[in-house]
Coordinates of C-alpha atoms in Angstrom, one line a residue:
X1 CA 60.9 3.0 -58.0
X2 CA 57.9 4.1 -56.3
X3 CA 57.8 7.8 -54.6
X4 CA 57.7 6.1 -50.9
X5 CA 60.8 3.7 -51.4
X6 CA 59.1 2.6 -47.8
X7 CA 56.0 1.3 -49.7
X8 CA 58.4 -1.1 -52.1
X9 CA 60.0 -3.0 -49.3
X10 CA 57.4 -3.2 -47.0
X11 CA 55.7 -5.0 -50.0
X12 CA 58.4 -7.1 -50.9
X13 CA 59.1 -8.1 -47.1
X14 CA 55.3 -9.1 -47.1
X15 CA 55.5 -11.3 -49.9
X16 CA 58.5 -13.2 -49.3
X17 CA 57.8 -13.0 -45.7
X18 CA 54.5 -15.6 -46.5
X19 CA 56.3 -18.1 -47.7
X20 CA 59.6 -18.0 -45.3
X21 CA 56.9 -18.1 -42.3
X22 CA 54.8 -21.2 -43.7
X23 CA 57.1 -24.0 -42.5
X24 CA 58.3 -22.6 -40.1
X25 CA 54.2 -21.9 -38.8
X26 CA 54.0 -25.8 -38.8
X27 CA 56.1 -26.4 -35.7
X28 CA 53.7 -23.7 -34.0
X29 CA 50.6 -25.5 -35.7
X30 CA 51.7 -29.1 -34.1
X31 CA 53.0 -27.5 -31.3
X32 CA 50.5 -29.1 -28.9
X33 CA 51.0 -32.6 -30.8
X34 CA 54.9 -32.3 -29.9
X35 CA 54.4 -31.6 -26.2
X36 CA 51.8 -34.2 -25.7
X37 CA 53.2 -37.4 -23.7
X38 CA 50.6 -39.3 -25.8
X39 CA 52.6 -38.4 -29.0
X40 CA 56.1 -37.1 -27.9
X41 CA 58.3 -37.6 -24.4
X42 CA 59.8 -34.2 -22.8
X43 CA 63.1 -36.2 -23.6
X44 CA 61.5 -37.4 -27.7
X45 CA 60.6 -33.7 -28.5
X46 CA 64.6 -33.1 -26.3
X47 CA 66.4 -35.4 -28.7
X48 CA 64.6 -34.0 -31.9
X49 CA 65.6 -30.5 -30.6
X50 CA 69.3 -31.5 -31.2
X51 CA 68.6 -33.4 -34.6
X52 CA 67.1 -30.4 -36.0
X53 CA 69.5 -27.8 -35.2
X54 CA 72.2 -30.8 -36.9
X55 CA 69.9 -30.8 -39.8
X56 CA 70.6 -27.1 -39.5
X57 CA 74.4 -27.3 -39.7
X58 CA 74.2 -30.2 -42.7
X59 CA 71.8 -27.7 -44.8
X60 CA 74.3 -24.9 -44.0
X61 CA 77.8 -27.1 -45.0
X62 CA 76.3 -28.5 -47.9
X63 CA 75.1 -26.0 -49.8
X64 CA 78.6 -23.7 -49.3
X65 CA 77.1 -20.8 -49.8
X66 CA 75.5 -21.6 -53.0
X67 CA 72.2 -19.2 -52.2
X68 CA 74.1 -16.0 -52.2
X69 CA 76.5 -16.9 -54.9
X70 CA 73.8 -18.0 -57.2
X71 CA 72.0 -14.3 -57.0
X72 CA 76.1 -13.0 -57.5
X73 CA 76.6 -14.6 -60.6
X74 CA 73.3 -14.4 -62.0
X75 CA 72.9 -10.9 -62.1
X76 CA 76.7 -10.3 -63.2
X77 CA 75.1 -11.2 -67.2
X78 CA 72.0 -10.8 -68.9
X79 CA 72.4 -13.6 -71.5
X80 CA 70.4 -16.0 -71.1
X81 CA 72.4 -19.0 -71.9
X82 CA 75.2 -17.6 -69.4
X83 CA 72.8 -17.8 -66.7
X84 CA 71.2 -21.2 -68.0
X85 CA 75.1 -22.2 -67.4
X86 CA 75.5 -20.9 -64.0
X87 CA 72.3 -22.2 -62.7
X88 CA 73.2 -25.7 -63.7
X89 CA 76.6 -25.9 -62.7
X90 CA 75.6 -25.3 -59.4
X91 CA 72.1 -27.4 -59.2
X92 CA 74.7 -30.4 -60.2
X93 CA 77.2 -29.2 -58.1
X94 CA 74.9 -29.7 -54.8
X95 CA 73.2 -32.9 -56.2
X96 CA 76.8 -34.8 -56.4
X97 CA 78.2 -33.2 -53.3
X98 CA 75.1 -33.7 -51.4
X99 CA 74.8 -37.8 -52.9
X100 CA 78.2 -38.5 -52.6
X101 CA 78.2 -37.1 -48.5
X102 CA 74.9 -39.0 -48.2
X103 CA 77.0 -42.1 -49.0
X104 CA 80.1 -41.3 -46.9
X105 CA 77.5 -40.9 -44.0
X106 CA 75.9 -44.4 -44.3
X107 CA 79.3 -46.4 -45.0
X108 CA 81.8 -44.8 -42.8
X109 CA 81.0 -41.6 -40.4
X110 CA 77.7 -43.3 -38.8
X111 CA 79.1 -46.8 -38.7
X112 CA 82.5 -46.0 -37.4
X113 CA 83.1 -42.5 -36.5
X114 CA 80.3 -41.6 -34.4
X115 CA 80.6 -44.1 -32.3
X116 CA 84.1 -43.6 -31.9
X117 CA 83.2 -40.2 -31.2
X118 CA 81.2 -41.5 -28.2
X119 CA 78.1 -39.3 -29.9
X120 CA 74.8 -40.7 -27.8
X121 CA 73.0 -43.6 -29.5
X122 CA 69.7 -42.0 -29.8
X123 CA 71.4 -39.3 -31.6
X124 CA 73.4 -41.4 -33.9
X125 CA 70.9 -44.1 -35.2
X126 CA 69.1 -40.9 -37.1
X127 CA 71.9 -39.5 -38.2
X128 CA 71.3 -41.1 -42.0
X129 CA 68.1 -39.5 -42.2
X130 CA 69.0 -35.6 -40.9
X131 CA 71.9 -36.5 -43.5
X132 CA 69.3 -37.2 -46.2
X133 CA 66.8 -34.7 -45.5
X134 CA 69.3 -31.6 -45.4
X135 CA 70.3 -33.2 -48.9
X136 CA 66.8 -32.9 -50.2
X137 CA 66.5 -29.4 -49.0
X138 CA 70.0 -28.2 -50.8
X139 CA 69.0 -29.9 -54.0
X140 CA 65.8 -27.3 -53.4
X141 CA 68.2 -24.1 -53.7
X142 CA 68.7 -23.8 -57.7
X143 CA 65.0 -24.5 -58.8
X144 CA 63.6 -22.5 -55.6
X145 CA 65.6 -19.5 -55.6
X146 CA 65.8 -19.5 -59.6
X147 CA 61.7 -18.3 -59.0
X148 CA 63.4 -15.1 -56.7
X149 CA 66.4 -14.5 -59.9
X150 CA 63.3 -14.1 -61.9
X151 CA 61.3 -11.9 -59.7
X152 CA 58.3 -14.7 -59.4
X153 CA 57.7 -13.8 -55.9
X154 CA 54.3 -15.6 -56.1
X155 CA 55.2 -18.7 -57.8
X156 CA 58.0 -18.8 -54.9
X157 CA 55.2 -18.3 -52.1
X158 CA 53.1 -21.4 -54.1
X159 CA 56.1 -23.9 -53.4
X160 CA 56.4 -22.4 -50.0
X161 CA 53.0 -23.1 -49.5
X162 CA 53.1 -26.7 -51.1
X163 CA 55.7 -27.5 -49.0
X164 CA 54.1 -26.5 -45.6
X165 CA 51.0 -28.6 -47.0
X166 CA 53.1 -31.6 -47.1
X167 CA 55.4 -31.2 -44.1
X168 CA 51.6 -30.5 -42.1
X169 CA 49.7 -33.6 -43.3
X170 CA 53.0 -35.5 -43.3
X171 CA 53.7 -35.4 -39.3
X172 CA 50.2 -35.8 -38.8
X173 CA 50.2 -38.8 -40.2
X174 CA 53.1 -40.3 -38.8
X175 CA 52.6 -38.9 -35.5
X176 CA 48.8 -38.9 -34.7
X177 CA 47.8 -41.7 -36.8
X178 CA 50.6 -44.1 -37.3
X179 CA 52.0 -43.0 -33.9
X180 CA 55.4 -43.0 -34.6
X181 CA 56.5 -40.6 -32.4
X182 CA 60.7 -39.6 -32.9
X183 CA 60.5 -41.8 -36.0
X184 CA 56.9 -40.3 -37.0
X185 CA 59.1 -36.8 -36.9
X186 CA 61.7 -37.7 -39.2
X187 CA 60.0 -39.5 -41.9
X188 CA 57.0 -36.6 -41.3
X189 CA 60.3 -34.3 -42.8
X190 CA 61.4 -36.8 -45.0
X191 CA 58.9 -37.3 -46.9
X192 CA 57.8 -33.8 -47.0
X193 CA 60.8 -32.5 -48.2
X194 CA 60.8 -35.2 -51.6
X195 CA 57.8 -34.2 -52.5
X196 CA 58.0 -30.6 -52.3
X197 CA 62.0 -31.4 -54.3
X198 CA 59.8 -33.3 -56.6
X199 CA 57.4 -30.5 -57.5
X200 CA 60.3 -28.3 -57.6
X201 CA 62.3 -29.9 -60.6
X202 CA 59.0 -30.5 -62.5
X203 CA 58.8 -27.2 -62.8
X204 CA 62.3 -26.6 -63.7
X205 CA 62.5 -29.8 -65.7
X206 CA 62.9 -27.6 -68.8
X207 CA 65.9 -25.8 -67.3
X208 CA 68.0 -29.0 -66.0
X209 CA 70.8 -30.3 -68.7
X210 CA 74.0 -32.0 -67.6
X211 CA 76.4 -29.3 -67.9
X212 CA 79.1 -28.3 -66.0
X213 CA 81.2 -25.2 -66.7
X214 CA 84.5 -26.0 -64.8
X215 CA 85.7 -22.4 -65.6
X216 CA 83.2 -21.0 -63.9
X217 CA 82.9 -23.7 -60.8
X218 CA 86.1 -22.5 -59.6
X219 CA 84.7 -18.7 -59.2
X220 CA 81.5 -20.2 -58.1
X221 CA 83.7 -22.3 -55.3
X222 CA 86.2 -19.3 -54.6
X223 CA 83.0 -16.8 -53.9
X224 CA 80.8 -19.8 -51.9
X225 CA 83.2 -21.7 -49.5
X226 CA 83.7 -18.9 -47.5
X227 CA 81.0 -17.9 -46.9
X228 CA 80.0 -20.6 -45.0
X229 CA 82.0 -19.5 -42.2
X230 CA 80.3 -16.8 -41.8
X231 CA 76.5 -18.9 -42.3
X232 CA 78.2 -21.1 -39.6
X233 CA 78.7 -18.1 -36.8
X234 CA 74.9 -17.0 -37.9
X235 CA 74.0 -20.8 -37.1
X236 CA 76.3 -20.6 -33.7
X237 CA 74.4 -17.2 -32.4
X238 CA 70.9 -18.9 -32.6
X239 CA 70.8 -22.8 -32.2
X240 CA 74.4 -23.8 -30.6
X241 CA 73.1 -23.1 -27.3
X242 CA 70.4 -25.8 -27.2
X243 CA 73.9 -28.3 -27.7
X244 CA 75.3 -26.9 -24.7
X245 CA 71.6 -27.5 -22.9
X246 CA 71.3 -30.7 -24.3
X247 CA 74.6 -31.7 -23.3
X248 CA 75.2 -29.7 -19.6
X249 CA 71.2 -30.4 -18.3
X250 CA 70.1 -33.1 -20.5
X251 CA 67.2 -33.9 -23.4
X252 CA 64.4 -32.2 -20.9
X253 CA 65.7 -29.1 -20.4
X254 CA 67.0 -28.4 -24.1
X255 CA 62.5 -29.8 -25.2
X256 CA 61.9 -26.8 -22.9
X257 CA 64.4 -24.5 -24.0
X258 CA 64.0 -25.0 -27.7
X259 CA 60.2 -24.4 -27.0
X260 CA 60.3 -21.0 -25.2
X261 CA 63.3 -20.2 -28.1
X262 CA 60.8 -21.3 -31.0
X263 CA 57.9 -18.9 -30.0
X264 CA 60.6 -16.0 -29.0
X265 CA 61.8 -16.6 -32.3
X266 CA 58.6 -15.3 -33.9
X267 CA 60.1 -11.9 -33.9
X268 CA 62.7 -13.5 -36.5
X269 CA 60.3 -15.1 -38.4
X270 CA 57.1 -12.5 -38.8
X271 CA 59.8 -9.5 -39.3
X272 CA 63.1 -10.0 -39.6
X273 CA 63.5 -12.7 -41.4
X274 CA 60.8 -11.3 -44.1
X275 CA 62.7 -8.1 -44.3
X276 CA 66.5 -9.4 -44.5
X277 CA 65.1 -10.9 -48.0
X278 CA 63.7 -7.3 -49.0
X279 CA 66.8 -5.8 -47.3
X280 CA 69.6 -6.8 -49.6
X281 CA 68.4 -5.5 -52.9
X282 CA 66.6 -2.7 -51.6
X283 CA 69.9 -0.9 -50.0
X284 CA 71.8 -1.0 -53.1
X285 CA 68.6 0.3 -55.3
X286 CA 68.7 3.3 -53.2
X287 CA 72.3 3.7 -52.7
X288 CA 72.6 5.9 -55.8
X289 CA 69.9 8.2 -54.5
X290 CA 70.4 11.9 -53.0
X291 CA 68.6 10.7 -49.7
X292 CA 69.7 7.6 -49.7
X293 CA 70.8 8.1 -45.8
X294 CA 68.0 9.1 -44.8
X295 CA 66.3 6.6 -46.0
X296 CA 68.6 4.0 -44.7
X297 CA 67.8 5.7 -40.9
X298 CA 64.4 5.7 -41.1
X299 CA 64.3 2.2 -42.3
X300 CA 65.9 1.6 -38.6
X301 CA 63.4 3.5 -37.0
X302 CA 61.1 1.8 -38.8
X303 CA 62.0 -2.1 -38.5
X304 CA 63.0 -1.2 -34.5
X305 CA 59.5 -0.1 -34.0
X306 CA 57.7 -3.3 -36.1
X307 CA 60.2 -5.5 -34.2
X308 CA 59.4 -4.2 -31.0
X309 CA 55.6 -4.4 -31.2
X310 CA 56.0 -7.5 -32.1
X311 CA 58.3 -9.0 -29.2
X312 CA 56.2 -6.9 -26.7
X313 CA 52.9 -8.9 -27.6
X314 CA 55.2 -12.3 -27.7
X315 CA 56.7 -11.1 -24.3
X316 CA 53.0 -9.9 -22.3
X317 CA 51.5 -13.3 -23.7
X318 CA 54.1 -15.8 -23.3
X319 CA 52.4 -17.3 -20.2
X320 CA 48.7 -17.4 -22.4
X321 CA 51.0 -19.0 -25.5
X322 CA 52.1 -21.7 -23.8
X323 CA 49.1 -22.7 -22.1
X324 CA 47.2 -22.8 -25.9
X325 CA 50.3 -24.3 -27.3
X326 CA 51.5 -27.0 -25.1
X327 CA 49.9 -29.8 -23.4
X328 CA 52.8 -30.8 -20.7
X329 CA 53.3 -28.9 -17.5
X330 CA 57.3 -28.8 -17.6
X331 CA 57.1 -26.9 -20.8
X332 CA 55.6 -23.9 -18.4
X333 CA 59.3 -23.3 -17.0
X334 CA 59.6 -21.6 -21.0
X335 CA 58.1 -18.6 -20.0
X336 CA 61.1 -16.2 -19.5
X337 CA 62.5 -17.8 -22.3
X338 CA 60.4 -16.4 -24.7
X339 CA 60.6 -13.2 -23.2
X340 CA 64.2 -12.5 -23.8
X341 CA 64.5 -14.2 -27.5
X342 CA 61.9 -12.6 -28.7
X343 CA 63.6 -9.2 -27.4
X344 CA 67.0 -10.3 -28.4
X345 CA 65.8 -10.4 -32.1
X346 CA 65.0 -7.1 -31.8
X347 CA 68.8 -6.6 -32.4
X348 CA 69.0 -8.6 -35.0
X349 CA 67.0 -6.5 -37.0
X350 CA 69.1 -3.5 -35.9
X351 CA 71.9 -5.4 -37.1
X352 CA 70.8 -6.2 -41.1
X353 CA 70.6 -2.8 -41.3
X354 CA 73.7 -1.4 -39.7
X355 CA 75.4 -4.0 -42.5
X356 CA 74.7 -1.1 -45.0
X357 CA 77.9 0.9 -44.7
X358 CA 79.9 -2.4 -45.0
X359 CA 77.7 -3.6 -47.7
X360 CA 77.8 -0.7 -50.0
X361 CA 81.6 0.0 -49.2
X362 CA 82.4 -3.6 -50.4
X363 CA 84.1 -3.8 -47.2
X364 CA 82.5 -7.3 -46.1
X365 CA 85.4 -9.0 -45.5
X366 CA 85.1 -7.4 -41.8
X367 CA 81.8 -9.6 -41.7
X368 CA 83.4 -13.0 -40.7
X369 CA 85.9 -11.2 -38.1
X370 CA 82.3 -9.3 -36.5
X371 CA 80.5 -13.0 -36.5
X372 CA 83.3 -14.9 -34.9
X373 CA 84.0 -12.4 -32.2
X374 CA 80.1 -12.9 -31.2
X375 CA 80.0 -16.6 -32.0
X376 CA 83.4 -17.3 -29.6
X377 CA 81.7 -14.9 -26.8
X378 CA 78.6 -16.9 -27.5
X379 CA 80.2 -20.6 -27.0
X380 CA 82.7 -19.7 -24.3
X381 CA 79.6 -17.5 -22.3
X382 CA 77.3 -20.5 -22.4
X383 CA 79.3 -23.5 -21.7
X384 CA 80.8 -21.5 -18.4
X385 CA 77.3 -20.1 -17.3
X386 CA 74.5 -22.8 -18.1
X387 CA 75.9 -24.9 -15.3
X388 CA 75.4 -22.1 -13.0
X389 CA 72.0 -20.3 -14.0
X390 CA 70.3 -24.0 -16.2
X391 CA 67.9 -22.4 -18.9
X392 CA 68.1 -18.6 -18.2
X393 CA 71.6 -18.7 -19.2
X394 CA 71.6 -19.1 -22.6
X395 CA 68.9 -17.0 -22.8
X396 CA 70.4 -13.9 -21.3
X397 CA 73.3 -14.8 -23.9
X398 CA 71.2 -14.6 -27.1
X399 CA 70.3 -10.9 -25.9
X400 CA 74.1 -10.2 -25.5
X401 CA 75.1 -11.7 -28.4
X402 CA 72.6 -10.1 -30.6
X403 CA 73.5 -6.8 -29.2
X404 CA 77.1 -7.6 -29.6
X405 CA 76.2 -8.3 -33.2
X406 CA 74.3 -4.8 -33.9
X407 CA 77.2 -2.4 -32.4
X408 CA 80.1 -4.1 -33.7
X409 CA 78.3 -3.9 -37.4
X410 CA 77.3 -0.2 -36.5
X411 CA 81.0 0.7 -35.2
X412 CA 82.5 -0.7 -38.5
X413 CA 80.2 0.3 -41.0
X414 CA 80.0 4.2 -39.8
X415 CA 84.0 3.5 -40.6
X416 CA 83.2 3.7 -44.2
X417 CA 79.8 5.2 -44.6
X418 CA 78.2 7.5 -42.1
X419 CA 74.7 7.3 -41.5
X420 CA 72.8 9.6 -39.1
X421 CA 70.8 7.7 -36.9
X422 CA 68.2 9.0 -34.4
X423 CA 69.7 7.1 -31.7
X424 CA 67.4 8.8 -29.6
X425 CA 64.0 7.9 -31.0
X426 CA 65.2 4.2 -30.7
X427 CA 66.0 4.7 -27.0
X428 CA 62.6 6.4 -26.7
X429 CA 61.5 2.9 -28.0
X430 CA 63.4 0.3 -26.3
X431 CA 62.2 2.1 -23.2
X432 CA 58.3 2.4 -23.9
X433 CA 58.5 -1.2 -25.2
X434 CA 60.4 -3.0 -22.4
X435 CA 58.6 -1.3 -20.0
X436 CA 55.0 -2.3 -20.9
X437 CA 56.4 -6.0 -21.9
X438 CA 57.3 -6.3 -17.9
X439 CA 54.2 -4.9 -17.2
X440 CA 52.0 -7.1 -19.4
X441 CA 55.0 -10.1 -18.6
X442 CA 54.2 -9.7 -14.5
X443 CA 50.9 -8.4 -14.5
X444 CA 48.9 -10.5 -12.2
X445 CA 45.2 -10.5 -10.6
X446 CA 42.6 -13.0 -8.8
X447 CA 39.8 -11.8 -10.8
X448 CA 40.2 -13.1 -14.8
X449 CA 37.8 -10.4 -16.4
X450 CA 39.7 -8.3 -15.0
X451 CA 43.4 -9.7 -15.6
X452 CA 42.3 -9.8 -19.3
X453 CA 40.9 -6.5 -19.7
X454 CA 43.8 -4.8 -18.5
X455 CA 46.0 -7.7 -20.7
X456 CA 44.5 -6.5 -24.1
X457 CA 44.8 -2.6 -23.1
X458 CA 48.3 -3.0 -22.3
X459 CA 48.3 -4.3 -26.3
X460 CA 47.5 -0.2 -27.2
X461 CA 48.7 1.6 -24.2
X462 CA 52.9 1.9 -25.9
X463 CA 50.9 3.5 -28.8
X464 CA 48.7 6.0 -27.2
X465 CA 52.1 7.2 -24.9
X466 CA 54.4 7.6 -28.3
X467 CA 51.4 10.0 -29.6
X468 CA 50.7 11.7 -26.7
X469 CA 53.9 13.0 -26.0
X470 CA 54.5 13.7 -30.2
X471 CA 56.5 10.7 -30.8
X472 CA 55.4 10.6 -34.3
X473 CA 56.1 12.6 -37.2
X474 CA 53.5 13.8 -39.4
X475 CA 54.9 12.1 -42.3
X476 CA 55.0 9.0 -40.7
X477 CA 51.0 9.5 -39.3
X478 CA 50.5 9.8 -43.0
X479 CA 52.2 6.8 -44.0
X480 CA 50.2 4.5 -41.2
X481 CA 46.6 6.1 -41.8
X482 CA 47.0 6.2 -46.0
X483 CA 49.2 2.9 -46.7
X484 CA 49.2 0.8 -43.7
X485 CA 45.4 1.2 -42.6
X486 CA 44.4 1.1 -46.3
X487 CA 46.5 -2.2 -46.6
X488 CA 43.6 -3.6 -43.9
X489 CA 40.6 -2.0 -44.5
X490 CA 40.5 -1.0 -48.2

C-alpha cells in the first residue's frame, strides 16, 4: 500500500467516481430540455419523477442483492473456474428472474392488479417499460461489476462512459427531434440501456456458459435476499418522499421537488457516492494496520470537509443553477430545496464511515435494525408533515433522517470498535460551512458587479478563516500543496 493510505483512496474514489457520475451528469446535461414546456409539462417531467424512482425500487428487488454478494463470493476463492461458476450462476440467475417478472408484469399485475389497485393511469400504461428497463440494467450487474472483481477500473469507466453516450444522444433524439416527450423519456432509457447491455456481454461473451451451480445458489440466495431490505430503507431515505409529494400535492410539485432534490444530490454523486465504492475495501486493507484508527478519523475529517465544500457552493449557487438549468418559472420554488439536500448528504458521508466499527466487528446484522428505524421516522415524518409545510417538508426530513442515519451508526459501531473522533474539528466545520452557505444562499444586492464579486469571494472566504485561525495541520498543508495541487497543475 502506498505510505499516504490517503493518496490510494482518494485515487480510487476519483476513478470510480467518473464513471458513477456520467449518467447520472445526463439528467443535469438535459436539464433545461426537461423543464421546457416545448419538450416536457411541469406535470410530464412530475409523472416521470415517480416512474423513475419505481424504476429505482424494480432495479433494487430484482437484483436481491446480487452486487454485494457477487464481490462476497468472488473473493472467498482464487480458482479461477470457482469464480467462472459463481459469476455465472448469478448472471443466469438475474436474466430468468428478471424475464420471467418481465412476463408476470405484461400478463397479470399491469392488466389486472394495478388497476385494481386504483394506481393512476398515467402511471400504469408505463409500467411495462420501467419493468423492462430495470431488467436491462440488472442483467448489467455480472458483466459490469466482473470489470471492478478484476481491478479494471478503466475498462469499467469506458462502459460507464458508453453508456452516458447512449442514454445522451438517445433522449435527444426522442425528445428534441422526434418530440416525444414522456414517451421520448422512456424509450430515450430503453434503448440506452440495450445497447450499453449489449456492449457489455460482447465483452464478456467469452465468460457466459449455461451453468448453474444449485449448491452454491442457495448460499448465493441466503447471503443476497436480505439484503435487499436493507437496499430498500437506503431507497426509502432518498426517493420515497417524492411518492408522498406526488401523491399529497400532485405531479407539479413532486417535477419541482425532484429538481431542487437532483442538484442537492450532487453532493452524493461528486463525493459520496465516489468514495462509498473506495470505502469498502479500503477499511478492511487498513484494519490490520497499527494506525488503523487514526486513519479511519481522519478519513472523517477528511470526506466532512470535501463534502462540505461541496454542498456550500451547491447551497450559495442554487438560485444561479436553476436559472442556467431550467427553462420554466415554477421550477424557481426549488431553491431551498437544494439547499438542504445537498447539506443533508453531508451526513451521509459521515455515515459510510461511522459503519467501520460494525463493518470490521462483523456485527452488521445491526444494519437493517439502524435503516428501518430511519426509514419508519422518514415515512411516518413525511406523510404527517407535507400536508402542512408542501415542499420544505420533505426536505427538512432528508436532513433529519440523514443525521439520524450517521449517530445511530456512530452509537453502535463505538459499541464494538472505538474510534477517536475529533468531534470538534467537525463542529468547527459544520459551523464555518453553514454559515457562509446562508450567507452566499441570502446574499442580495441592486448592483450585479457587485452581487457577483462578493458571490465568488464568498467561494474562498471558509478557506482563508480555517487558516487563519490554525485550523489546519501541517501535515494536512502538505498533503494539499504536494498531492492535491500537483494533481492540477503538474
Amino acid at each position: 500500500m502506498n505510505s499516504n493510505p490517503f493518496v490510494v483512496l482518494f485515487k480510487h474514489s476519483l476513478i470510480y467516481g467518473i464513471g458513477r457520475v456520467l449518467v447520472s451528469l445526463t439528467a443535469f446535461i438535459l436539464m433545461p430540455i426537461f423543464t421546457n414546456p416545448k419538450f416536457l409539462s411541469v406535470e410530464a417531467y412530475g409523472i416521470w419523477q415517480i416512474l423513475n424512482i419505481t424504476l429505482t425500487i424494480l432495479v433494487v428487488v430484482l437484483s436481491m442483492g446480487m452486487t454485494t454478494t457477487l464481490f462476497r463470493f468472488y473473493y472467498d476463492t482464487k480458482e479461477a473456474n470457482a469464480r467462472n461458476s459463481i459469476s455465472n450462476t448469478i448472471f443466469w440467475l438475474l436474466l430468468i428472474s428478471s424475464a420471467l417478472f418481465v412476463i408476470l408484469t405484461a400478463f397479470l399485475i399491469q392488466p389486472y392488479i394495478l388497476p385494481w389497485l386504483q394506481i393512476d393511469d398515467s402511471i400504469r400504461e408505463y409500467l411495462i417499460w420501467i419493468v423492462m428497463i430495470a431488467a436491462l440494467q440488472v442483467v448489467s450487474i455480472v458483466p459490469l461489476n466482473i470489470l471492478r472483481a478484476e481491478e479494471k477500473p478503466w475498462m469499467y469507466v469506458f462502459f460507464q462512459i458508453a453508456q452516458f453516450v447512449l442514454l445522451l444522444t438517445s433522449l435527444v433524439f426522442f425528445i428534441v427531434y422526434l418530440k416525444w416527450q414522456l414517451e421520448g423519456m422512456i424509450y430515450g432509457y430503453a434503448c440506452a440501456f440495450l445497447g450499453n447491455l449489449l456492449l457489455l456481454l460482447f465483452s464478456y461473451r467469452r465468460n457466459i456458459t449455461f451453468q448453474i451451480d444449485f449448491s452454491i445458489l442457495r448460499k448465493i440466495l441466503q447471503f443476497g435476499l436480505p439484503l435487499i431490505v436493507l437496499q430498500l430503507g437506503g431507497w426509502i431515505l432518498s426517493v420515497f418522499d417524492r411518492y408522498l409529494v406526488g401523491y399529497q400535492l400532485g405531479y407539479a410539485d413532486a417535477a419541482v421537488y425532484g429538481v431542487g432534490y437532483q442538484f442537492g444530490m450532487v453532493v452524493n454523486l461528486a463525493v459520496i457516492m465516489p468514495f462509498s465504492v473506495a470505502w469498502g475495501p479500503f477499511l478492511f486493507k487498513v484494519f490490520r494496520q497499527p494506525d488503523a484508527r487514526t486513519v479511519y478519523s481522519k478519513t472523517l475529517n477528511y470526506i466532512t470537509f470535501i463534502a462540505l465544500y461541496v454542498a456550500f457552493l451547491i447551497a450559495t449557487f442554487s438560485k444561479e443553477i436553476l436559472f442556467l438549468f431550467t427553462k420554466s418559472p415554477e421550477y424557481l420554488e426549488a431553491q431551498g430545496i437544494i439547499a438542504m439536500v445537498a447539506f443533508a448528504y453531508v451526513f451521509y458521508g459521515m455515515y459510510y464511515v461511522f459503519t467501520t466499527g460494525l463493518n470490521v466487528t462483523n456485527k452488521t446484522f445491526y444494519f437493517p435494525y439502524i435503516i428501518l428505524s430511519v426509514s419508519v421516522f422518514n415515512i411516518v415524518a413525511n406523510y404527517l408533515l407535507i400536508p402542512f409545510f408542501n415542499i420544505t417538508a420533505p426536505a427538512i426530513i432528508t436532513i433529519a433522517s440523514y443525521a439520524m442515519l450517521a449517530f445511530l451508526t456512530f452509537y453502535y459501531s463505538q459499541k464494538f470498535y472505538r474510534i477517536s473522533f475529533e468531534f470538534k474539528r467537525i463542529t468547527i466545520l459544520l459551523l464555518v460551512f453553514i454559515a457562509f452557505g446562508f450567507i452566499g444562499y441570502y446574499w442580495k444586492y441592486e448592483n450585479s458587479y457587485i452581487f457577483f464579486t462578493v458571490k465568488f469571494l464568498t467561494v474562498f472566504l471558509p478557506f482563508v478563516i480555517l487558516y487563519l485561525f490554525n485550523f489546519f495541520k501541517a501535515e494536512e498543508l502538505h498533503f494539499i500543496k504536494h498531492r492535491v495541487l500537483k494533481l492540477f497543475y503538474g
